[in-house]
Each structure stands twice: as C-alpha cells, then as structure tokens.
Amino acid sequence: MFRDSRQVLALLACTGVLAAVLGQLNHALAPLALTVAAPGLLVAYAALRLPTGTGLAVVFLSGLWLDAAAPTPFGRQAALLGLAFCFLHNAARRLPRDETLVGVVSALFINLALFVVAAVIDLGSLPDTTAGALRLLADLVASQVFTTLVGPWFLAFQRGVLDLAGVPPPSGTRRPV
C-alpha cells in the first residue's frame, strides 16, 4: 500500500512537470493560435507498466489536476483519461510494455482518440464549426509532433522519478491487482 502511494505521488510530480512545460509552450504558441496537449503521455506509462489500481489512481488524479485549470466541466478530462487508461491497460497484455517505442505510439493513439472525442463533444457548441474544425486539426498536428518529440524523454523521466523514489515497477510484467 505504501509503495503504491509513493508511485502515485512520484508520477503526479511528473504530471506537474509536464503541465508546467505545456503551459510555457502554450504561452509561447499563443500568438500563433495553437494549443498543445499531451494527455497520451500521462496515460501511456501508467497503463503499460503499473498495476491496475495504482495506474488508474495516477491517471484519474492527473486528469483532475488538468481539469482544475480547464474551461470544461470538472471531471471530464479525468473521466476520459480513465477510459483511455482502461482501454490501453487491457490491450497491454499483447504489447511489449517495456519498449519506449510502444509507449510513444500508445501515447500518440491516446492523443488522437481523446482529440476526436473532445471534438465530437465540443464542436457543436462553436459558432463557426468549420473554423473550429480547422483549429482542432492544427492543434492535433502540433500535439502529435510534441508527443513524438517529447515522449521518449517523458517516459524515461517517469521511470527515473520512480527509481529515485525507490519504487520502480517490475520490468517485463505487472504486479497482480
């Protein structure tokens, strides 16, 4: 139990670092009207390498953290990240979970899926859906490029923080639920 709590807290610190980096990047990209988001990076490591309870706690609390600053209903990102976690965690049995490439590709697919779901939810409420769709497409491209470039570093960062906290997940297999 104490080990799981330390893993959750260590990975929430990683979420804070990624949120700060994304905040600074979005501030710099504001004149270009671009927004970068990388929810897949928050889900990939937890879903691929942690047990169900610990991983879901990390992802759900990370989603609540993102919801606190988002102009969307509170809990929406947490619920979407939780669903993405469940999907990827279930599919992870058939994947080589310790491979960085698998983590980055998983994060890219999670980003794409969450962008599509958010677009379906939000696009109808925009006054000009065509301009909104083009904006979402530009944001998706920027987010996917960011995830591709930063993904390997962030996955290694999460592993390093867990090692530093003294609670690395076992490699190759997950602990039982």
mmCIF file with all atom_site columns, C-alpha atoms in Angstrom:
data_model
loop_
_atom_site.group_PDB
_atom_site.id
_atom_site.type_symbol
_atom_site.label_atom_id
_atom_site.label_alt_id
_atom_site.label_comp_id
_atom_site.label_asym_id
_atom_site.label_entity_id
_atom_site.label_seq_id
_atom_site.pdbx_PDB_ins_code
_atom_site.Cartn_x
_atom_site.Cartn_y
_atom_site.Cartn_z
_atom_site.occupancy
_atom_site.B_iso_or_equiv
_atom_site.pdbx_formal_charge
_atom_site.auth_seq_id
_atom_site.auth_comp_id
_atom_site.auth_asym_id
_atom_site.auth_atom_id
_atom_site.pdbx_PDB_model_num
ATOM 1   C CA . MET A 1 1   ? 0.000   0.000  0.000   1.00 0.00 ? 1   MET A CA 1
ATOM 2   C CA . PHE A 1 2   ? 2.751   2.454  0.945   1.00 0.00 ? 2   PHE A CA 1
ATOM 3   C CA . ARG A 1 3   ? 4.671   1.527  -2.225  1.00 0.00 ? 3   ARG A CA 1
ATOM 4   C CA . ASP A 1 4   ? 1.619   2.258  -4.367  1.00 0.00 ? 4   ASP A CA 1
ATOM 5   C CA . SER A 1 5   ? 1.118   5.640  -2.698  1.00 0.00 ? 5   SER A CA 1
ATOM 6   C CA . ARG A 1 6   ? 4.730   6.578  -3.369  1.00 0.00 ? 6   ARG A CA 1
ATOM 7   C CA . GLN A 1 7   ? 4.342   5.570  -7.011  1.00 0.00 ? 7   GLN A CA 1
ATOM 8   C CA . VAL A 1 8   ? 1.203   7.699  -7.324  1.00 0.00 ? 8   VAL A CA 1
ATOM 9   C CA . LEU A 1 9   ? 2.863   10.734 -5.732  1.00 0.00 ? 9   LEU A CA 1
ATOM 10  C CA . ALA A 1 10  ? 6.021   10.358 -7.828  1.00 0.00 ? 10  ALA A CA 1
ATOM 11  C CA . LEU A 1 11  ? 4.055   10.154 -11.067 1.00 0.00 ? 11  LEU A CA 1
ATOM 12  C CA . LEU A 1 12  ? 1.851   13.091 -10.033 1.00 0.00 ? 12  LEU A CA 1
ATOM 13  C CA . ALA A 1 13  ? 5.066   15.115 -9.682  1.00 0.00 ? 13  ALA A CA 1
ATOM 14  C CA . CYS A 1 14  ? 5.856   14.119 -13.271 1.00 0.00 ? 14  CYS A CA 1
ATOM 15  C CA . THR A 1 15  ? 2.386   15.305 -14.271 1.00 0.00 ? 15  THR A CA 1
ATOM 16  C CA . GLY A 1 16  ? 3.182   18.658 -12.677 1.00 0.00 ? 16  GLY A CA 1
ATOM 17  C CA . VAL A 1 17  ? 6.410   18.949 -14.669 1.00 0.00 ? 17  VAL A CA 1
ATOM 18  C CA . LEU A 1 18  ? 4.632   18.101 -17.939 1.00 0.00 ? 18  LEU A CA 1
ATOM 19  C CA . ALA A 1 19  ? 1.807   20.531 -17.129 1.00 0.00 ? 19  ALA A CA 1
ATOM 20  C CA . ALA A 1 20  ? 4.365   23.306 -16.495 1.00 0.00 ? 20  ALA A CA 1
ATOM 21  C CA . VAL A 1 21  ? 6.208   22.560 -19.750 1.00 0.00 ? 21  VAL A CA 1
ATOM 22  C CA . LEU A 1 22  ? 2.938   22.522 -21.689 1.00 0.00 ? 22  LEU A CA 1
ATOM 23  C CA . GLY A 1 23  ? 1.816   25.748 -20.033 1.00 0.00 ? 23  GLY A CA 1
ATOM 24  C CA . GLN A 1 24  ? 5.003   27.520 -21.052 1.00 0.00 ? 24  GLN A CA 1
ATOM 25  C CA . LEU A 1 25  ? 4.848   26.104 -24.573 1.00 0.00 ? 25  LEU A CA 1
ATOM 26  C CA . ASN A 1 26  ? 1.205   27.100 -24.998 1.00 0.00 ? 26  ASN A CA 1
ATOM 27  C CA . HIS A 1 27  ? 2.059   30.593 -23.761 1.00 0.00 ? 27  HIS A CA 1
ATOM 28  C CA . ALA A 1 28  ? 4.793   30.828 -26.401 1.00 0.00 ? 28  ALA A CA 1
ATOM 29  C CA . LEU A 1 29  ? 2.456   29.493 -29.118 1.00 0.00 ? 29  LEU A CA 1
ATOM 30  C CA . ALA A 1 30  ? -0.448  31.785 -28.203 1.00 0.00 ? 30  ALA A CA 1
ATOM 31  C CA . PRO A 1 31  ? 0.389   34.370 -30.913 1.00 0.00 ? 31  PRO A CA 1
ATOM 32  C CA . LEU A 1 32  ? 0.077   31.557 -33.482 1.00 0.00 ? 32  LEU A CA 1
ATOM 33  C CA . ALA A 1 33  ? -3.297  30.482 -32.032 1.00 0.00 ? 33  ALA A CA 1
ATOM 34  C CA . LEU A 1 34  ? -2.001  26.961 -31.359 1.00 0.00 ? 34  LEU A CA 1
ATOM 35  C CA . THR A 1 35  ? -2.551  24.842 -28.287 1.00 0.00 ? 35  THR A CA 1
ATOM 36  C CA . VAL A 1 36  ? -0.559  21.727 -27.477 1.00 0.00 ? 36  VAL A CA 1
ATOM 37  C CA . ALA A 1 37  ? -1.924  18.959 -25.279 1.00 0.00 ? 37  ALA A CA 1
ATOM 38  C CA . ALA A 1 38  ? -0.367  15.590 -24.495 1.00 0.00 ? 38  ALA A CA 1
ATOM 39  C CA . PRO A 1 39  ? -2.832  13.521 -22.471 1.00 0.00 ? 39  PRO A CA 1
ATOM 40  C CA . GLY A 1 40  ? -1.484  10.336 -24.011 1.00 0.00 ? 40  GLY A CA 1
ATOM 41  C CA . LEU A 1 41  ? 1.822   10.850 -22.235 1.00 0.00 ? 41  LEU A CA 1
ATOM 42  C CA . LEU A 1 42  ? 0.012   10.854 -18.898 1.00 0.00 ? 42  LEU A CA 1
ATOM 43  C CA . VAL A 1 43  ? -1.727  7.567  -19.706 1.00 0.00 ? 43  VAL A CA 1
ATOM 44  C CA . ALA A 1 44  ? 0.926   5.535  -21.536 1.00 0.00 ? 44  ALA A CA 1
ATOM 45  C CA . TYR A 1 45  ? 3.401   4.801  -18.740 1.00 0.00 ? 45  TYR A CA 1
ATOM 46  C CA . ALA A 1 46  ? 0.739   4.103  -16.129 1.00 0.00 ? 46  ALA A CA 1
ATOM 47  C CA . ALA A 1 47  ? -1.286  1.833  -18.404 1.00 0.00 ? 47  ALA A CA 1
ATOM 48  C CA . LEU A 1 48  ? 1.666   -0.112 -19.751 1.00 0.00 ? 48  LEU A CA 1
ATOM 49  C CA . ARG A 1 49  ? 3.802   -0.578 -16.640 1.00 0.00 ? 49  ARG A CA 1
ATOM 50  C CA . LEU A 1 50  ? 1.736   -0.213 -13.461 1.00 0.00 ? 50  LEU A CA 1
ATOM 51  C CA . PRO A 1 51  ? -0.880  -2.433 -11.799 1.00 0.00 ? 51  PRO A CA 1
ATOM 52  C CA . THR A 1 52  ? -4.497  -1.522 -12.395 1.00 0.00 ? 52  THR A CA 1
ATOM 53  C CA . GLY A 1 53  ? -5.270  0.260  -9.114  1.00 0.00 ? 53  GLY A CA 1
ATOM 54  C CA . THR A 1 54  ? -2.098  2.317  -8.973  1.00 0.00 ? 54  THR A CA 1
ATOM 55  C CA . GLY A 1 55  ? -2.203  3.240  -12.654 1.00 0.00 ? 55  GLY A CA 1
ATOM 56  C CA . LEU A 1 56  ? -5.847  4.246  -12.556 1.00 0.00 ? 56  LEU A CA 1
ATOM 57  C CA . ALA A 1 57  ? -5.237  6.392  -9.463  1.00 0.00 ? 57  ALA A CA 1
ATOM 58  C CA . VAL A 1 58  ? -2.344  8.176  -11.207 1.00 0.00 ? 58  VAL A CA 1
ATOM 59  C CA . VAL A 1 59  ? -4.311  8.793  -14.381 1.00 0.00 ? 59  VAL A CA 1
ATOM 60  C CA . PHE A 1 60  ? -7.514  9.879  -12.634 1.00 0.00 ? 60  PHE A CA 1
ATOM 61  C CA . LEU A 1 61  ? -5.738  12.287 -10.278 1.00 0.00 ? 61  LEU A CA 1
ATOM 62  C CA . SER A 1 62  ? -3.724  13.665 -13.201 1.00 0.00 ? 62  SER A CA 1
ATOM 63  C CA . GLY A 1 63  ? -6.988  14.226 -15.052 1.00 0.00 ? 63  GLY A CA 1
ATOM 64  C CA . LEU A 1 64  ? -8.451  16.064 -12.066 1.00 0.00 ? 64  LEU A CA 1
ATOM 65  C CA . TRP A 1 65  ? -5.301  18.208 -11.937 1.00 0.00 ? 65  TRP A CA 1
ATOM 66  C CA . LEU A 1 66  ? -5.780  19.123 -15.610 1.00 0.00 ? 66  LEU A CA 1
ATOM 67  C CA . ASP A 1 67  ? -9.497  19.699 -15.059 1.00 0.00 ? 67  ASP A CA 1
ATOM 68  C CA . ALA A 1 68  ? -8.753  22.283 -12.379 1.00 0.00 ? 68  ALA A CA 1
ATOM 69  C CA . ALA A 1 69  ? -7.327  24.660 -14.996 1.00 0.00 ? 69  ALA A CA 1
ATOM 70  C CA . ALA A 1 70  ? -9.511  23.686 -17.952 1.00 0.00 ? 70  ALA A CA 1
ATOM 71  C CA . PRO A 1 71  ? -12.546 25.628 -19.180 1.00 0.00 ? 71  PRO A CA 1
ATOM 72  C CA . THR A 1 72  ? -14.502 22.374 -19.433 1.00 0.00 ? 72  THR A CA 1
ATOM 73  C CA . PRO A 1 73  ? -16.785 20.718 -16.875 1.00 0.00 ? 73  PRO A CA 1
ATOM 74  C CA . PHE A 1 74  ? -14.790 19.461 -13.907 1.00 0.00 ? 74  PHE A CA 1
ATOM 75  C CA . GLY A 1 75  ? -14.097 15.763 -14.154 1.00 0.00 ? 75  GLY A CA 1
ATOM 76  C CA . ARG A 1 76  ? -14.373 15.453 -17.924 1.00 0.00 ? 76  ARG A CA 1
ATOM 77  C CA . GLN A 1 77  ? -10.656 15.027 -18.586 1.00 0.00 ? 77  GLN A CA 1
ATOM 78  C CA . ALA A 1 78  ? -10.324 12.721 -15.591 1.00 0.00 ? 78  ALA A CA 1
ATOM 79  C CA . ALA A 1 79  ? -13.111 10.500 -16.945 1.00 0.00 ? 79  ALA A CA 1
ATOM 80  C CA . LEU A 1 80  ? -11.675 10.488 -20.475 1.00 0.00 ? 80  LEU A CA 1
ATOM 81  C CA . LEU A 1 81  ? -8.171  9.707  -19.224 1.00 0.00 ? 81  LEU A CA 1
ATOM 82  C CA . GLY A 1 82  ? -9.610  6.930  -17.040 1.00 0.00 ? 82  GLY A CA 1
ATOM 83  C CA . LEU A 1 83  ? -11.384 5.380  -20.034 1.00 0.00 ? 83  LEU A CA 1
ATOM 84  C CA . ALA A 1 84  ? -8.228  5.638  -22.138 1.00 0.00 ? 84  ALA A CA 1
ATOM 85  C CA . PHE A 1 85  ? -6.259  4.002  -19.321 1.00 0.00 ? 85  PHE A CA 1
ATOM 86  C CA . CYS A 1 86  ? -8.710  1.096  -19.119 1.00 0.00 ? 86  CYS A CA 1
ATOM 87  C CA . PHE A 1 87  ? -8.552  0.532  -22.870 1.00 0.00 ? 87  PHE A CA 1
ATOM 88  C CA . LEU A 1 88  ? -4.749  0.648  -23.078 1.00 0.00 ? 88  LEU A CA 1
ATOM 89  C CA . HIS A 1 89  ? -4.245  -1.326 -19.859 1.00 0.00 ? 89  HIS A CA 1
ATOM 90  C CA . ASN A 1 90  ? -6.450  -4.089 -21.238 1.00 0.00 ? 90  ASN A CA 1
ATOM 91  C CA . ALA A 1 91  ? -4.621  -4.078 -24.593 1.00 0.00 ? 91  ALA A CA 1
ATOM 92  C CA . ALA A 1 92  ? -1.196  -4.012 -22.902 1.00 0.00 ? 92  ALA A CA 1
ATOM 93  C CA . ARG A 1 93  ? -1.236  -7.766 -22.349 1.00 0.00 ? 93  ARG A CA 1
ATOM 94  C CA . ARG A 1 94  ? -0.393  -8.200 -26.019 1.00 0.00 ? 94  ARG A CA 1
ATOM 95  C CA . LEU A 1 95  ? 2.262   -5.451 -26.199 1.00 0.00 ? 95  LEU A CA 1
ATOM 96  C CA . PRO A 1 96  ? 5.957   -5.361 -25.259 1.00 0.00 ? 96  PRO A CA 1
ATOM 97  C CA . ARG A 1 97  ? 5.355   -2.946 -22.369 1.00 0.00 ? 97  ARG A CA 1
ATOM 98  C CA . ASP A 1 98  ? 8.976   -2.022 -21.622 1.00 0.00 ? 98  ASP A CA 1
ATOM 99  C CA . GLU A 1 99  ? 9.689   -0.699 -25.135 1.00 0.00 ? 99  GLU A CA 1
ATOM 100 C CA . THR A 1 100 ? 9.883   3.074  -25.449 1.00 0.00 ? 100 THR A CA 1
ATOM 101 C CA . LEU A 1 101 ? 8.524   2.980  -28.990 1.00 0.00 ? 101 LEU A CA 1
ATOM 102 C CA . VAL A 1 102 ? 5.416   1.143  -27.784 1.00 0.00 ? 102 VAL A CA 1
ATOM 103 C CA . GLY A 1 103 ? 4.885   3.800  -25.119 1.00 0.00 ? 103 GLY A CA 1
ATOM 104 C CA . VAL A 1 104 ? 5.234   6.681  -27.593 1.00 0.00 ? 104 VAL A CA 1
ATOM 105 C CA . VAL A 1 105 ? 2.970   5.069  -30.207 1.00 0.00 ? 105 VAL A CA 1
ATOM 106 C CA . SER A 1 106 ? 0.414   4.293  -27.489 1.00 0.00 ? 106 SER A CA 1
ATOM 107 C CA . ALA A 1 107 ? 0.544   7.927  -26.362 1.00 0.00 ? 107 ALA A CA 1
ATOM 108 C CA . LEU A 1 108 ? 0.013   9.075  -29.967 1.00 0.00 ? 108 LEU A CA 1
ATOM 109 C CA . PHE A 1 109 ? -3.063  6.856  -30.349 1.00 0.00 ? 109 PHE A CA 1
ATOM 110 C CA . ILE A 1 110 ? -4.464  8.001  -26.995 1.00 0.00 ? 110 ILE A CA 1
ATOM 111 C CA . ASN A 1 111 ? -3.922  11.655 -28.046 1.00 0.00 ? 111 ASN A CA 1
ATOM 112 C CA . LEU A 1 112 ? -5.729  11.029 -31.317 1.00 0.00 ? 112 LEU A CA 1
ATOM 113 C CA . ALA A 1 113 ? -8.644  9.247  -29.654 1.00 0.00 ? 113 ALA A CA 1
ATOM 114 C CA . LEU A 1 114 ? -9.050  11.922 -26.974 1.00 0.00 ? 114 LEU A CA 1
ATOM 115 C CA . PHE A 1 115 ? -8.898  14.713 -29.547 1.00 0.00 ? 115 PHE A CA 1
ATOM 116 C CA . VAL A 1 116 ? -11.631 13.040 -31.601 1.00 0.00 ? 116 VAL A CA 1
ATOM 117 C CA . VAL A 1 117 ? -13.828 12.549 -28.538 1.00 0.00 ? 117 VAL A CA 1
ATOM 118 C CA . ALA A 1 118 ? -13.284 16.156 -27.418 1.00 0.00 ? 118 ALA A CA 1
ATOM 119 C CA . ALA A 1 119 ? -14.045 17.391 -30.934 1.00 0.00 ? 119 ALA A CA 1
ATOM 120 C CA . VAL A 1 120 ? -17.299 15.446 -31.029 1.00 0.00 ? 120 VAL A CA 1
ATOM 121 C CA . ILE A 1 121 ? -18.264 16.848 -27.630 1.00 0.00 ? 121 ILE A CA 1
ATOM 122 C CA . ASP A 1 122 ? -17.219 20.478 -28.230 1.00 0.00 ? 122 ASP A CA 1
ATOM 123 C CA . LEU A 1 123 ? -17.541 21.141 -31.955 1.00 0.00 ? 123 LEU A CA 1
ATOM 124 C CA . GLY A 1 124 ? -21.328 21.558 -31.930 1.00 0.00 ? 124 GLY A CA 1
ATOM 125 C CA . SER A 1 125 ? -21.142 24.402 -29.423 1.00 0.00 ? 125 SER A CA 1
ATOM 126 C CA . LEU A 1 126 ? -18.855 26.558 -31.583 1.00 0.00 ? 126 LEU A CA 1
ATOM 127 C CA . PRO A 1 127 ? -20.382 29.411 -33.618 1.00 0.00 ? 127 PRO A CA 1
ATOM 128 C CA . ASP A 1 128 ? -18.342 28.508 -36.737 1.00 0.00 ? 128 ASP A CA 1
ATOM 129 C CA . THR A 1 129 ? -17.775 24.753 -36.855 1.00 0.00 ? 129 THR A CA 1
ATOM 130 C CA . THR A 1 130 ? -15.567 24.918 -39.967 1.00 0.00 ? 130 THR A CA 1
ATOM 131 C CA . ALA A 1 131 ? -13.067 27.283 -38.369 1.00 0.00 ? 131 ALA A CA 1
ATOM 132 C CA . GLY A 1 132 ? -13.282 25.260 -35.154 1.00 0.00 ? 132 GLY A CA 1
ATOM 133 C CA . ALA A 1 133 ? -12.540 22.031 -37.012 1.00 0.00 ? 133 ALA A CA 1
ATOM 134 C CA . LEU A 1 134 ? -9.501  23.568 -38.703 1.00 0.00 ? 134 LEU A CA 1
ATOM 135 C CA . ARG A 1 135 ? -8.265  24.880 -35.361 1.00 0.00 ? 135 ARG A CA 1
ATOM 136 C CA . LEU A 1 136 ? -8.675  21.453 -33.760 1.00 0.00 ? 136 LEU A CA 1
ATOM 137 C CA . LEU A 1 137 ? -6.806  19.859 -36.676 1.00 0.00 ? 137 LEU A CA 1
ATOM 138 C CA . ALA A 1 138 ? -3.903  22.296 -36.267 1.00 0.00 ? 138 ALA A CA 1
ATOM 139 C CA . ASP A 1 139 ? -3.857  21.653 -32.515 1.00 0.00 ? 139 ASP A CA 1
ATOM 140 C CA . LEU A 1 140 ? -3.893  17.891 -33.130 1.00 0.00 ? 140 LEU A CA 1
ATOM 141 C CA . VAL A 1 141 ? -0.931  18.087 -35.510 1.00 0.00 ? 141 VAL A CA 1
ATOM 142 C CA . ALA A 1 142 ? 1.040   20.262 -33.080 1.00 0.00 ? 142 ALA A CA 1
ATOM 143 C CA . SER A 1 143 ? 0.187   17.949 -30.181 1.00 0.00 ? 143 SER A CA 1
ATOM 144 C CA . GLN A 1 144 ? 1.197   14.828 -32.088 1.00 0.00 ? 144 GLN A CA 1
ATOM 145 C CA . VAL A 1 145 ? 4.534   16.381 -33.078 1.00 0.00 ? 145 VAL A CA 1
ATOM 146 C CA . PHE A 1 146 ? 5.125   17.409 -29.450 1.00 0.00 ? 146 PHE A CA 1
ATOM 147 C CA . THR A 1 147 ? 4.243   13.922 -28.195 1.00 0.00 ? 147 THR A CA 1
ATOM 148 C CA . THR A 1 148 ? 6.555   12.304 -30.733 1.00 0.00 ? 148 THR A CA 1
ATOM 149 C CA . LEU A 1 149 ? 9.476   14.549 -29.789 1.00 0.00 ? 149 LEU A CA 1
ATOM 150 C CA . VAL A 1 150 ? 8.995   14.662 -26.013 1.00 0.00 ? 150 VAL A CA 1
ATOM 151 C CA . GLY A 1 151 ? 7.509   11.189 -25.483 1.00 0.00 ? 151 GLY A CA 1
ATOM 152 C CA . PRO A 1 152 ? 10.763  9.234  -25.115 1.00 0.00 ? 152 PRO A CA 1
ATOM 153 C CA . TRP A 1 153 ? 12.121  11.789 -22.656 1.00 0.00 ? 153 TRP A CA 1
ATOM 154 C CA . PHE A 1 154 ? 8.934   11.868 -20.593 1.00 0.00 ? 154 PHE A CA 1
ATOM 155 C CA . LEU A 1 155 ? 8.659   8.077  -20.373 1.00 0.00 ? 155 LEU A CA 1
ATOM 156 C CA . ALA A 1 156 ? 12.310  7.893  -19.251 1.00 0.00 ? 156 ALA A CA 1
ATOM 157 C CA . PHE A 1 157 ? 11.670  10.780 -16.845 1.00 0.00 ? 157 PHE A CA 1
ATOM 158 C CA . GLN A 1 158 ? 8.782   8.907  -15.237 1.00 0.00 ? 158 GLN A CA 1
ATOM 159 C CA . ARG A 1 159 ? 10.918  5.785  -14.885 1.00 0.00 ? 159 ARG A CA 1
ATOM 160 C CA . GLY A 1 160 ? 13.764  7.838  -13.412 1.00 0.00 ? 160 GLY A CA 1
ATOM 161 C CA . VAL A 1 161 ? 11.497  9.541  -10.883 1.00 0.00 ? 161 VAL A CA 1
ATOM 162 C CA . LEU A 1 162 ? 10.131  6.168  -9.777  1.00 0.00 ? 162 LEU A CA 1
ATOM 163 C CA . ASP A 1 163 ? 13.701  4.862  -9.443  1.00 0.00 ? 163 ASP A CA 1
ATOM 164 C CA . LEU A 1 164 ? 14.648  7.957  -7.447  1.00 0.00 ? 164 LEU A CA 1
ATOM 165 C CA . ALA A 1 165 ? 11.640  7.446  -5.172  1.00 0.00 ? 165 ALA A CA 1
ATOM 166 C CA . GLY A 1 166 ? 12.735  3.839  -4.665  1.00 0.00 ? 166 GLY A CA 1
ATOM 167 C CA . VAL A 1 167 ? 9.572   2.298  -6.120  1.00 0.00 ? 167 VAL A CA 1
ATOM 168 C CA . PRO A 1 168 ? 10.292  1.224  -9.705  1.00 0.00 ? 168 PRO A CA 1
ATOM 169 C CA . PRO A 1 169 ? 7.712   -1.041 -11.296 1.00 0.00 ? 169 PRO A CA 1
ATOM 170 C CA . PRO A 1 170 ? 8.951   -4.534 -12.091 1.00 0.00 ? 170 PRO A CA 1
ATOM 171 C CA . SER A 1 171 ? 10.133  -4.767 -15.678 1.00 0.00 ? 171 SER A CA 1
ATOM 172 C CA . GLY A 1 172 ? 8.512   -7.131 -18.113 1.00 0.00 ? 172 GLY A CA 1
ATOM 173 C CA . THR A 1 173 ? 5.437   -7.967 -16.055 1.00 0.00 ? 173 THR A CA 1
ATOM 174 C CA . ARG A 1 174 ? 2.921   -6.166 -13.922 1.00 0.00 ? 174 ARG A CA 1
ATOM 175 C CA . ARG A 1 175 ? 2.347   -6.967 -10.300 1.00 0.00 ? 175 ARG A CA 1
ATOM 176 C CA . PRO A 1 176 ? -1.021  -8.617 -9.632  1.00 0.00 ? 176 PRO A CA 1
ATOM 177 C CA . VAL A 1 177 ? -4.013  -6.405 -8.966  1.00 0.00 ? 177 VAL A CA 1
#
